[in-house]
PDB file of N, CA and C in Angstrom:
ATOM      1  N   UNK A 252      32.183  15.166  -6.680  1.00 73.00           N
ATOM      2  CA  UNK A 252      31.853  15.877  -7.905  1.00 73.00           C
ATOM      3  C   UNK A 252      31.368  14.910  -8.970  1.00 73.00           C
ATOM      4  N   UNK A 253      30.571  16.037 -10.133  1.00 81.00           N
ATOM      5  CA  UNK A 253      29.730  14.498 -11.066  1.00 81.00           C
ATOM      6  C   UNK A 253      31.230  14.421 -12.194  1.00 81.00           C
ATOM      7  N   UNK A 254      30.789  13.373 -12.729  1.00 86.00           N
ATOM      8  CA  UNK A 254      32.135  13.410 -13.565  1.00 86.00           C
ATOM      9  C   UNK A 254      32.149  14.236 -14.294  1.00 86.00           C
ATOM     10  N   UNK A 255      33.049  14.909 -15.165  1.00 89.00           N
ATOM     11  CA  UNK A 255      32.927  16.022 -16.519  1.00 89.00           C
ATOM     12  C   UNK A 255      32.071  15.878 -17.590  1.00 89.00           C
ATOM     13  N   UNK A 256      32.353  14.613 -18.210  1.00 92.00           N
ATOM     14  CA  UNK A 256      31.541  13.872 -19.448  1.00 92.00           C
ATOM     15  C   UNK A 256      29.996  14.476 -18.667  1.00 92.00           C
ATOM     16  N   UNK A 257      29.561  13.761 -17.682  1.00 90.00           N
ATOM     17  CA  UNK A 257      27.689  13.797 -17.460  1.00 90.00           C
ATOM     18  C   UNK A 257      27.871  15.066 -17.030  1.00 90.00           C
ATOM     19  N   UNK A 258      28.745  16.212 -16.258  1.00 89.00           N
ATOM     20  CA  UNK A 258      28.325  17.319 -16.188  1.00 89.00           C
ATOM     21  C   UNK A 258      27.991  18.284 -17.394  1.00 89.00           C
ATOM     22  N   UNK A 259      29.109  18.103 -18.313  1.00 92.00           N
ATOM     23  CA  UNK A 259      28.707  18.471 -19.691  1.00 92.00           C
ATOM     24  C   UNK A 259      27.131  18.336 -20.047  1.00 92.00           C
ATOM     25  N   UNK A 260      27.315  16.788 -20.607  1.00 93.00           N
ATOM     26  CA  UNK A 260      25.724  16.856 -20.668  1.00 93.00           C
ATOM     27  C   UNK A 260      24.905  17.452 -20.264  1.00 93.00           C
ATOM     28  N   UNK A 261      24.747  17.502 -18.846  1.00 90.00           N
ATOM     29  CA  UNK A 261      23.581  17.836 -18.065  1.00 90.00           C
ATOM     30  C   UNK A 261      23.699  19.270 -18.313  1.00 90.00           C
ATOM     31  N   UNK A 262      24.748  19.858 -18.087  1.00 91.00           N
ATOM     32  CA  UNK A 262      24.786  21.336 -18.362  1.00 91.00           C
ATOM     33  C   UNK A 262      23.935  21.872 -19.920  1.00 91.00           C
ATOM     34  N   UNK A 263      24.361  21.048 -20.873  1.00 94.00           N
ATOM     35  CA  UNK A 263      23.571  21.346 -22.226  1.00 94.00           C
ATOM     36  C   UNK A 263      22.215  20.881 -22.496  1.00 94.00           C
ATOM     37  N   UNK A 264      21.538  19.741 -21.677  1.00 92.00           N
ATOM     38  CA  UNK A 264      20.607  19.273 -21.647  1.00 92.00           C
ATOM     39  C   UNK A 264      19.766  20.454 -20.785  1.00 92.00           C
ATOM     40  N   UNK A 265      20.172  20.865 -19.633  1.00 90.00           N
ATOM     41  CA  UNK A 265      19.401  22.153 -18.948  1.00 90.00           C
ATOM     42  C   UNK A 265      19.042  23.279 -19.968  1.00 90.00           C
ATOM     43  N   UNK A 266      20.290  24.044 -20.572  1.00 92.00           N
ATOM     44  CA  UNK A 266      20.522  25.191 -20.952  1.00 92.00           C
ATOM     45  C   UNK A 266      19.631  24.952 -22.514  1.00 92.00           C
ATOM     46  N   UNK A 267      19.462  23.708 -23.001  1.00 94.00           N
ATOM     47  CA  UNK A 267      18.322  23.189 -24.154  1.00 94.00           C
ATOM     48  C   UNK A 267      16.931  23.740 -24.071  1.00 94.00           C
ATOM     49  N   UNK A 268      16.939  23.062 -23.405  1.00 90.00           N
ATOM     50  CA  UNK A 268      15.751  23.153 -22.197  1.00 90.00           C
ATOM     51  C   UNK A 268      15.303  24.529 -21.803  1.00 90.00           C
ATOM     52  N   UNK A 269      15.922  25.452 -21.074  1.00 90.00           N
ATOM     53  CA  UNK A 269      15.523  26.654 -21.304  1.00 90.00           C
ATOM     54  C   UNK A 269      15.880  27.484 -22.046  1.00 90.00           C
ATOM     55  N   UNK A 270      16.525  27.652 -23.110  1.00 94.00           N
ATOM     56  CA  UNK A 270      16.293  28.122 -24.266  1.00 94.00           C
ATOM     57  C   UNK A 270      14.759  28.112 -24.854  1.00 94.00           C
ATOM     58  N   UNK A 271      14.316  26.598 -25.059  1.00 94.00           N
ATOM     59  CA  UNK A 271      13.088  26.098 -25.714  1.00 94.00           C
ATOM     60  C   UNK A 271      11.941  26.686 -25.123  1.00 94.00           C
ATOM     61  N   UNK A 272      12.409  26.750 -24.195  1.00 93.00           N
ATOM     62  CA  UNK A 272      10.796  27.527 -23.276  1.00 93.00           C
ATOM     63  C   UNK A 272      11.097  29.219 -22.483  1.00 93.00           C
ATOM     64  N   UNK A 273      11.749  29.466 -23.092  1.00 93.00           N
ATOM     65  CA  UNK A 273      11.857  30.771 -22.763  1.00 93.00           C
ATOM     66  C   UNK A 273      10.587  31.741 -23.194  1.00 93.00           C
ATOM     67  N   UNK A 274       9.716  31.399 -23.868  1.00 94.00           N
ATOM     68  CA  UNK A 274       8.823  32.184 -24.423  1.00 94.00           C
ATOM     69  C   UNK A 274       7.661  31.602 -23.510  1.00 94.00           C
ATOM     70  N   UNK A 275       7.570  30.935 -22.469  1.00 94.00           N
ATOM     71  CA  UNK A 275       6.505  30.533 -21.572  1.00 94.00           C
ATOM     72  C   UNK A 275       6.445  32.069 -20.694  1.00 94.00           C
ATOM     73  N   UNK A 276       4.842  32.358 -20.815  1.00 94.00           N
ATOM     74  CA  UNK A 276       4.355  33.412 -20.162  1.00 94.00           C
ATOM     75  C   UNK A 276       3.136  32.581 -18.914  1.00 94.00           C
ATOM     76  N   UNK A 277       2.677  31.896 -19.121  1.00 95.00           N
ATOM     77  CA  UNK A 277       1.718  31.102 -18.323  1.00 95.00           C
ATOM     78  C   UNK A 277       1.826  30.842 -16.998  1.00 95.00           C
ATOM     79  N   UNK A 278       2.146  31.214 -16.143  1.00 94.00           N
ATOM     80  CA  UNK A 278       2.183  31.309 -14.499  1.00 94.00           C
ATOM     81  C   UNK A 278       2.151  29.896 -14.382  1.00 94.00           C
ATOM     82  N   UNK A 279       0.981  29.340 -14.817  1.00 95.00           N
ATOM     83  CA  UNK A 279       1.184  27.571 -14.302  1.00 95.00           C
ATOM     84  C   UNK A 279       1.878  27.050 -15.235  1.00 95.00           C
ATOM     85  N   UNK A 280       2.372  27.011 -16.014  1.00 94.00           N
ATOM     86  CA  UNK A 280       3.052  26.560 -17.257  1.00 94.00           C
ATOM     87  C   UNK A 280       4.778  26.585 -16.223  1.00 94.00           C
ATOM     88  N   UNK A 281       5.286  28.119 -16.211  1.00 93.00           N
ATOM     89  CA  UNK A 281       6.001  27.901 -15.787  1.00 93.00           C
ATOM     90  C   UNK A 281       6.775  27.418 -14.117  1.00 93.00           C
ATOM     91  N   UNK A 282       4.989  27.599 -13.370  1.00 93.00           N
ATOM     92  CA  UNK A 282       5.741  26.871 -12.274  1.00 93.00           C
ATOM     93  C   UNK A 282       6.002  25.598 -12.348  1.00 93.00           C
ATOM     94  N   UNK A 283       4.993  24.469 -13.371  1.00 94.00           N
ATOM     95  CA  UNK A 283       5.270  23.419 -13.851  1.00 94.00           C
ATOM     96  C   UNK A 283       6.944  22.980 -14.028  1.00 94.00           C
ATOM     97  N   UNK A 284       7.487  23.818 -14.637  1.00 92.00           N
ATOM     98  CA  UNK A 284       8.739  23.712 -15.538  1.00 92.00           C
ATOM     99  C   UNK A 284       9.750  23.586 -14.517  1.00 92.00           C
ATOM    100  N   UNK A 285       9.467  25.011 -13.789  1.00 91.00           N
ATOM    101  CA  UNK A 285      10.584  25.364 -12.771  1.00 91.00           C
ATOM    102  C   UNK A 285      10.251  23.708 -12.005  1.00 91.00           C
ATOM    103  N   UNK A 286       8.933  23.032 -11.317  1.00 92.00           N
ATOM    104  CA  UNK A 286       9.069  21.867 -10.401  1.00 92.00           C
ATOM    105  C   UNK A 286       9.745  20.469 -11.304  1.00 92.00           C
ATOM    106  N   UNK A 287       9.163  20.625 -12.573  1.00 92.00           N
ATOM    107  CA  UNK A 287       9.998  18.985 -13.284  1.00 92.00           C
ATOM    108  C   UNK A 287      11.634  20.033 -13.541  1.00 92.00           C
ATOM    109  N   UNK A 288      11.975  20.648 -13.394  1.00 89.00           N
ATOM    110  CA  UNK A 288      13.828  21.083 -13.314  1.00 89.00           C
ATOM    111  C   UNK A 288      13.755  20.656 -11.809  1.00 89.00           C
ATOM    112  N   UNK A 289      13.231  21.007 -10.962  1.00 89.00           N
ATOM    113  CA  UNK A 289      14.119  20.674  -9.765  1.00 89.00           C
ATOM    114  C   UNK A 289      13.812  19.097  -9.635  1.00 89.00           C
ATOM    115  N   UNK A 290      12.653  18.478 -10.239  1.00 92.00           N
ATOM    116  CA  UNK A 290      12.645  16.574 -10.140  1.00 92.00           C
ATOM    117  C   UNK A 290      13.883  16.194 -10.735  1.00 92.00           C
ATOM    118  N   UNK A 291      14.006  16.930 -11.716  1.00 90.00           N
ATOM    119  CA  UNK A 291      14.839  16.583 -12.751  1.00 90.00           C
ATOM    120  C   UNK A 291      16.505  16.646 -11.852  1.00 90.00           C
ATOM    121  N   UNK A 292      16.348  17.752 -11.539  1.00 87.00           N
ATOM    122  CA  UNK A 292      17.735  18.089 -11.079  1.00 87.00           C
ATOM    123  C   UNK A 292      18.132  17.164  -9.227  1.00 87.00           C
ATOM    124  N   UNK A 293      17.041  17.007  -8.966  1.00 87.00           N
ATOM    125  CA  UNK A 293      17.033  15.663  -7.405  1.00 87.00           C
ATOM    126  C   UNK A 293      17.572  14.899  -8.175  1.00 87.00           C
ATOM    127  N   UNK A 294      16.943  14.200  -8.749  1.00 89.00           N
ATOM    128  CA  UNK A 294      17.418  12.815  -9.447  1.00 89.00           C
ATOM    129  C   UNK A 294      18.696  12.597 -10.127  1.00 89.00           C
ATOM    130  N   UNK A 295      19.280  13.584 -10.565  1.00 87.00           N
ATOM    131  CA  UNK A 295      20.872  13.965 -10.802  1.00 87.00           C
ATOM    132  C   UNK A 295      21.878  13.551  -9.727  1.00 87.00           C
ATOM    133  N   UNK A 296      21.227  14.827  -8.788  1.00 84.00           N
ATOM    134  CA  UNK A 296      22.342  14.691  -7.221  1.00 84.00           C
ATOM    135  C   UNK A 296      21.901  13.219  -6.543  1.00 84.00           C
ATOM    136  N   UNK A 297      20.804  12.937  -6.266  1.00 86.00           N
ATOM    137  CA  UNK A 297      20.921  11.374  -5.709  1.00 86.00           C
ATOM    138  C   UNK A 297      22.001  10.724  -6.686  1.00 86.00           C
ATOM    139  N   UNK A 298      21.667  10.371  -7.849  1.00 86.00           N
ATOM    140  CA  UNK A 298      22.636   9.464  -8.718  1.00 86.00           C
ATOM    141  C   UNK A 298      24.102   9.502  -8.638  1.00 86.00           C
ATOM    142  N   UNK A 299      24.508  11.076  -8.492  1.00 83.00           N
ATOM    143  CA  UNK A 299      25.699  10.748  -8.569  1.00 83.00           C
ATOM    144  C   UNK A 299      26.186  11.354  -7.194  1.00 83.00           C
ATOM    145  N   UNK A 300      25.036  11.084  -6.068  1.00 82.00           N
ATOM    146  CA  UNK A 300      25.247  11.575  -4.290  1.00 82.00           C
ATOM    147  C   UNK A 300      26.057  12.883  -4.069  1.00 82.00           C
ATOM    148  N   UNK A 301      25.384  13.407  -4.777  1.00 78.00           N
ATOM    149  CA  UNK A 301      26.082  15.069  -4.625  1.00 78.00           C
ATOM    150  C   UNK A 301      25.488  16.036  -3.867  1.00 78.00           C
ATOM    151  N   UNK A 302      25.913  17.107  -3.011  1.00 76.00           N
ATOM    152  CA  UNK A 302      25.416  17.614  -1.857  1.00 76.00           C
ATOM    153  C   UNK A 302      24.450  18.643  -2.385  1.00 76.00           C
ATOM    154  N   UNK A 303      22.920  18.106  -1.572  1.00 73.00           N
ATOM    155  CA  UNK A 303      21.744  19.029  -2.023  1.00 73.00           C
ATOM    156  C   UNK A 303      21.360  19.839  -1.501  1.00 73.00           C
ATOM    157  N   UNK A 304      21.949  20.535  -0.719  1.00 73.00           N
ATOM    158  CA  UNK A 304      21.675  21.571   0.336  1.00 73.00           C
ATOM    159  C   UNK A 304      21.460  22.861   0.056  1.00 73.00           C
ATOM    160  N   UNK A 305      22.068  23.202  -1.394  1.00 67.00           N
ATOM    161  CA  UNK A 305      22.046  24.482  -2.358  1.00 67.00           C
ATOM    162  C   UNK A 305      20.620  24.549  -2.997  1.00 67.00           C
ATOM    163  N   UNK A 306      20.194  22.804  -3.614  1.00 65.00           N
ATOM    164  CA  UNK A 306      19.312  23.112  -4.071  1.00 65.00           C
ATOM    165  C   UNK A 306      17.784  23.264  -4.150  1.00 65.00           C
ATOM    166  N   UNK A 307      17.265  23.023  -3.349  1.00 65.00           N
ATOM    167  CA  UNK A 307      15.967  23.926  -3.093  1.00 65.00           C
ATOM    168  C   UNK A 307      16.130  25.294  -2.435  1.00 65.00           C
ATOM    169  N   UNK A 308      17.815  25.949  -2.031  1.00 63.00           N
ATOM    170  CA  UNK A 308      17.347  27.353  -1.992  1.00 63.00           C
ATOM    171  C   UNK A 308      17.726  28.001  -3.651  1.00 63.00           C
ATOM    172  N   UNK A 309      18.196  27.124  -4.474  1.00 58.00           N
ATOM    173  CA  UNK A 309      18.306  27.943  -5.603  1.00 58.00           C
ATOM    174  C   UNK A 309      16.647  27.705  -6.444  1.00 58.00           C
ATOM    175  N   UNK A 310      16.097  26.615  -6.457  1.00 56.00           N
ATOM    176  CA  UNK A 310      14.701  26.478  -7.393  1.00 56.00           C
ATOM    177  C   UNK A 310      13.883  26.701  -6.044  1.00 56.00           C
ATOM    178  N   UNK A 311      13.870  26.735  -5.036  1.00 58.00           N
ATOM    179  CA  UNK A 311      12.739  26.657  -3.922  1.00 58.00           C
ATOM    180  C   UNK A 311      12.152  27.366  -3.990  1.00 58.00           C
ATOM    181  N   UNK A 312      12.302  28.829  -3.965  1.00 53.00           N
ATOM    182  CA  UNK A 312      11.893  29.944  -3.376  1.00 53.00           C
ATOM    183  C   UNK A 312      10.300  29.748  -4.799  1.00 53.00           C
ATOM    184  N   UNK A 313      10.809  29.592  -5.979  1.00 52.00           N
ATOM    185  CA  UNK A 313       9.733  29.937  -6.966  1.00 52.00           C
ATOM    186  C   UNK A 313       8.595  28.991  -7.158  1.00 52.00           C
ATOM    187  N   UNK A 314       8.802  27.262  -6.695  1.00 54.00           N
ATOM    188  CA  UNK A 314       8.889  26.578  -6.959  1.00 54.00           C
ATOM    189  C   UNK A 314       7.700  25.968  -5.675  1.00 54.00           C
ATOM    190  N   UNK A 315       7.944  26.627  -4.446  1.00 57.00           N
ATOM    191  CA  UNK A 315       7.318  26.123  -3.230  1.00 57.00           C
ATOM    192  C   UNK A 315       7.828  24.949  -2.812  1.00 57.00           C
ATOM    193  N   UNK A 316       8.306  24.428  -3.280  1.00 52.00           N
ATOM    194  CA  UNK A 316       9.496  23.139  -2.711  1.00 52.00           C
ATOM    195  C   UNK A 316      10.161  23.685  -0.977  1.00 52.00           C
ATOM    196  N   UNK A 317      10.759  24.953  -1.535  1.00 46.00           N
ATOM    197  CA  UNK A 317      11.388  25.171   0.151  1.00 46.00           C
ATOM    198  C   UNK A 317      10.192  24.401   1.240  1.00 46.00           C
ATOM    199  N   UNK A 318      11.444  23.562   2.311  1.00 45.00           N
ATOM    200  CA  UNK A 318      11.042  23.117   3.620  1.00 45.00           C
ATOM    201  C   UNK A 318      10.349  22.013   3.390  1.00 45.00           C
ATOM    202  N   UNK A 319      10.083  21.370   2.123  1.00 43.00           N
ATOM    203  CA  UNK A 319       9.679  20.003   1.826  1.00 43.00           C
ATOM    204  C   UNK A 319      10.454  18.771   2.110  1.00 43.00           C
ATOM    205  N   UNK A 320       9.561  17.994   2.405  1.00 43.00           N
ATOM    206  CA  UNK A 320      10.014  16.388   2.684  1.00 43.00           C
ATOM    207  C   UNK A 320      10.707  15.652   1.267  1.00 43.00           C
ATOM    208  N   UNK A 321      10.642  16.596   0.197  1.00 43.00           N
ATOM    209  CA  UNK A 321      10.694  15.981  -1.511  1.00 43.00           C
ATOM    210  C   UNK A 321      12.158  15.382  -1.295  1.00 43.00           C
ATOM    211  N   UNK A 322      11.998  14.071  -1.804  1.00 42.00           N
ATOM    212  CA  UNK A 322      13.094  13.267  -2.101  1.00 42.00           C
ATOM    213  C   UNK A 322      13.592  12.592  -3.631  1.00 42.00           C
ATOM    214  N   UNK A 323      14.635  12.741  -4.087  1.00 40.00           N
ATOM    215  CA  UNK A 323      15.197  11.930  -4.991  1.00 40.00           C
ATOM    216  C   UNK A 323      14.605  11.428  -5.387  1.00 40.00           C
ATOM    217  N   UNK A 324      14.180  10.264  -4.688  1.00 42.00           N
ATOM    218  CA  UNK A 324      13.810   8.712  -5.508  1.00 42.00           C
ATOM    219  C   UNK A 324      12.440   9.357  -5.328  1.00 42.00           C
ATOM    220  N   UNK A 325      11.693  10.332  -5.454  1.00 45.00           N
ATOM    221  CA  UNK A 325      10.376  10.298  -5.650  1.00 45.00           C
ATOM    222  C   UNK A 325      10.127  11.182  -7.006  1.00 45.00           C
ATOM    223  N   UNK A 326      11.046  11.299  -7.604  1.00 42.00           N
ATOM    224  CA  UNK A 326      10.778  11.995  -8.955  1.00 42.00           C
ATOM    225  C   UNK A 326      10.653  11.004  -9.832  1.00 42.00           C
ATOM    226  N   UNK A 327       9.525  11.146 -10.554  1.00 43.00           N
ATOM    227  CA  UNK A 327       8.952  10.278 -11.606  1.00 43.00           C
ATOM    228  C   UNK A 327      10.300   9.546 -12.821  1.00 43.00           C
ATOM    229  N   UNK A 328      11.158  10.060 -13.361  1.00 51.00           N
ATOM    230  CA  UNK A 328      11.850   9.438 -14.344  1.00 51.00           C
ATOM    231  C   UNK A 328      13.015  10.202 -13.762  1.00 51.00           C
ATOM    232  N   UNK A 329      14.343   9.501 -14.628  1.00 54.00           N
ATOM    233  CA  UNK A 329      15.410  10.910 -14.963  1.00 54.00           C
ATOM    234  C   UNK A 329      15.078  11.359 -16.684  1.00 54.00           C
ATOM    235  N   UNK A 330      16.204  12.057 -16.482  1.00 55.00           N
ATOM    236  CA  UNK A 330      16.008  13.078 -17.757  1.00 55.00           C
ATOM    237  C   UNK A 330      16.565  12.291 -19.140  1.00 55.00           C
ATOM    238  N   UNK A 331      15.627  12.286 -20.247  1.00 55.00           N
ATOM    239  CA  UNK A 331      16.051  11.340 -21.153  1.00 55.00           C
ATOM    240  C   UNK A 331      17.466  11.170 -21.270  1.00 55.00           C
ATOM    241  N   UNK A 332      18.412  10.144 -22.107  1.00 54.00           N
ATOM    242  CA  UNK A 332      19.348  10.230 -22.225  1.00 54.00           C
ATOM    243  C   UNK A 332      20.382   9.404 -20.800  1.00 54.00           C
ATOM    244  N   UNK A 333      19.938  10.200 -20.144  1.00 50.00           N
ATOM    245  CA  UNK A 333      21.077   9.633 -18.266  1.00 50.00           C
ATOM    246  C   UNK A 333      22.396  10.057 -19.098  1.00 50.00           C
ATOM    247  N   UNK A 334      22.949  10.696 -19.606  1.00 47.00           N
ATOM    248  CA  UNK A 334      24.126  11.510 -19.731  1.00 47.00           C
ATOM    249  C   UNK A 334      25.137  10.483 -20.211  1.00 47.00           C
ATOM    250  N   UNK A 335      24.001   9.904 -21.016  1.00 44.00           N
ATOM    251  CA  UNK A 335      25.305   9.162 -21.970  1.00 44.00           C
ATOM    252  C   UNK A 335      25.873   7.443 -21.604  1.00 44.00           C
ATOM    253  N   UNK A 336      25.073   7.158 -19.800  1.00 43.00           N
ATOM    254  CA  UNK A 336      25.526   6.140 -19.555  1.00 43.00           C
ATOM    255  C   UNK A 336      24.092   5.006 -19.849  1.00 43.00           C
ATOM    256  N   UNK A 337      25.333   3.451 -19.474  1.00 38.00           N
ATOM    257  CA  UNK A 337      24.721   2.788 -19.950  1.00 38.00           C
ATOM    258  C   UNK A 337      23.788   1.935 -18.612  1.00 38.00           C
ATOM    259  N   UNK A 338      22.764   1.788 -18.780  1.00 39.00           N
ATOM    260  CA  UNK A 338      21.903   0.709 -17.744  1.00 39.00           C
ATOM    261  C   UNK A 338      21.384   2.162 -16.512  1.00 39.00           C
ATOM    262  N   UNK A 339      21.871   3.252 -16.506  1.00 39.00           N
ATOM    263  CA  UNK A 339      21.221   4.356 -15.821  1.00 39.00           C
ATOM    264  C   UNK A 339      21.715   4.393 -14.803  1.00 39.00           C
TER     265      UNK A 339
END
């Protein structure tokens, strides 16, 4: 499990996040969004090696990710911040 402290975070850093863009109507806009949440959200579970097996069937289906080779370490950044820790 991730620790409490960075789950916190991450939990409010998501729920920020879509709040802010809830008013996206743009088909490519939001498949955009939905694919940097699931980069976003790989790069989480690699870091803190948490089991990813849930998640491309929870963002996949919208996302076209399902049945991809997509890995962790191939998402461009993590998500500003890194949940508070230091050196990432």
């Amino acid at each position: 499990l991730m620790p409490k402290a960075q789950s916190d975070y991450y939990r409010r850093y998501a729920k920020e996040h879509l709040i802010n863009h809830m008013d996206e109507d743009e088909e490519d806009r939001i498949d955009f969004l939905v694919k940097k949440g699931y980069e976003h959200t790989a790069w989480i579970v690699n870091k803190y090696s948490l089991d990813a097996s849930k998640l491309k069937q929870v963002v996949g289906a919208r996302s076209g990710l399902v049945g991809t080779d997509r890995d962790a370490e191939d998402s461009p950044s993590p998500p500003p911040g890194g949940g508070g820790e230091s050196g990432g």
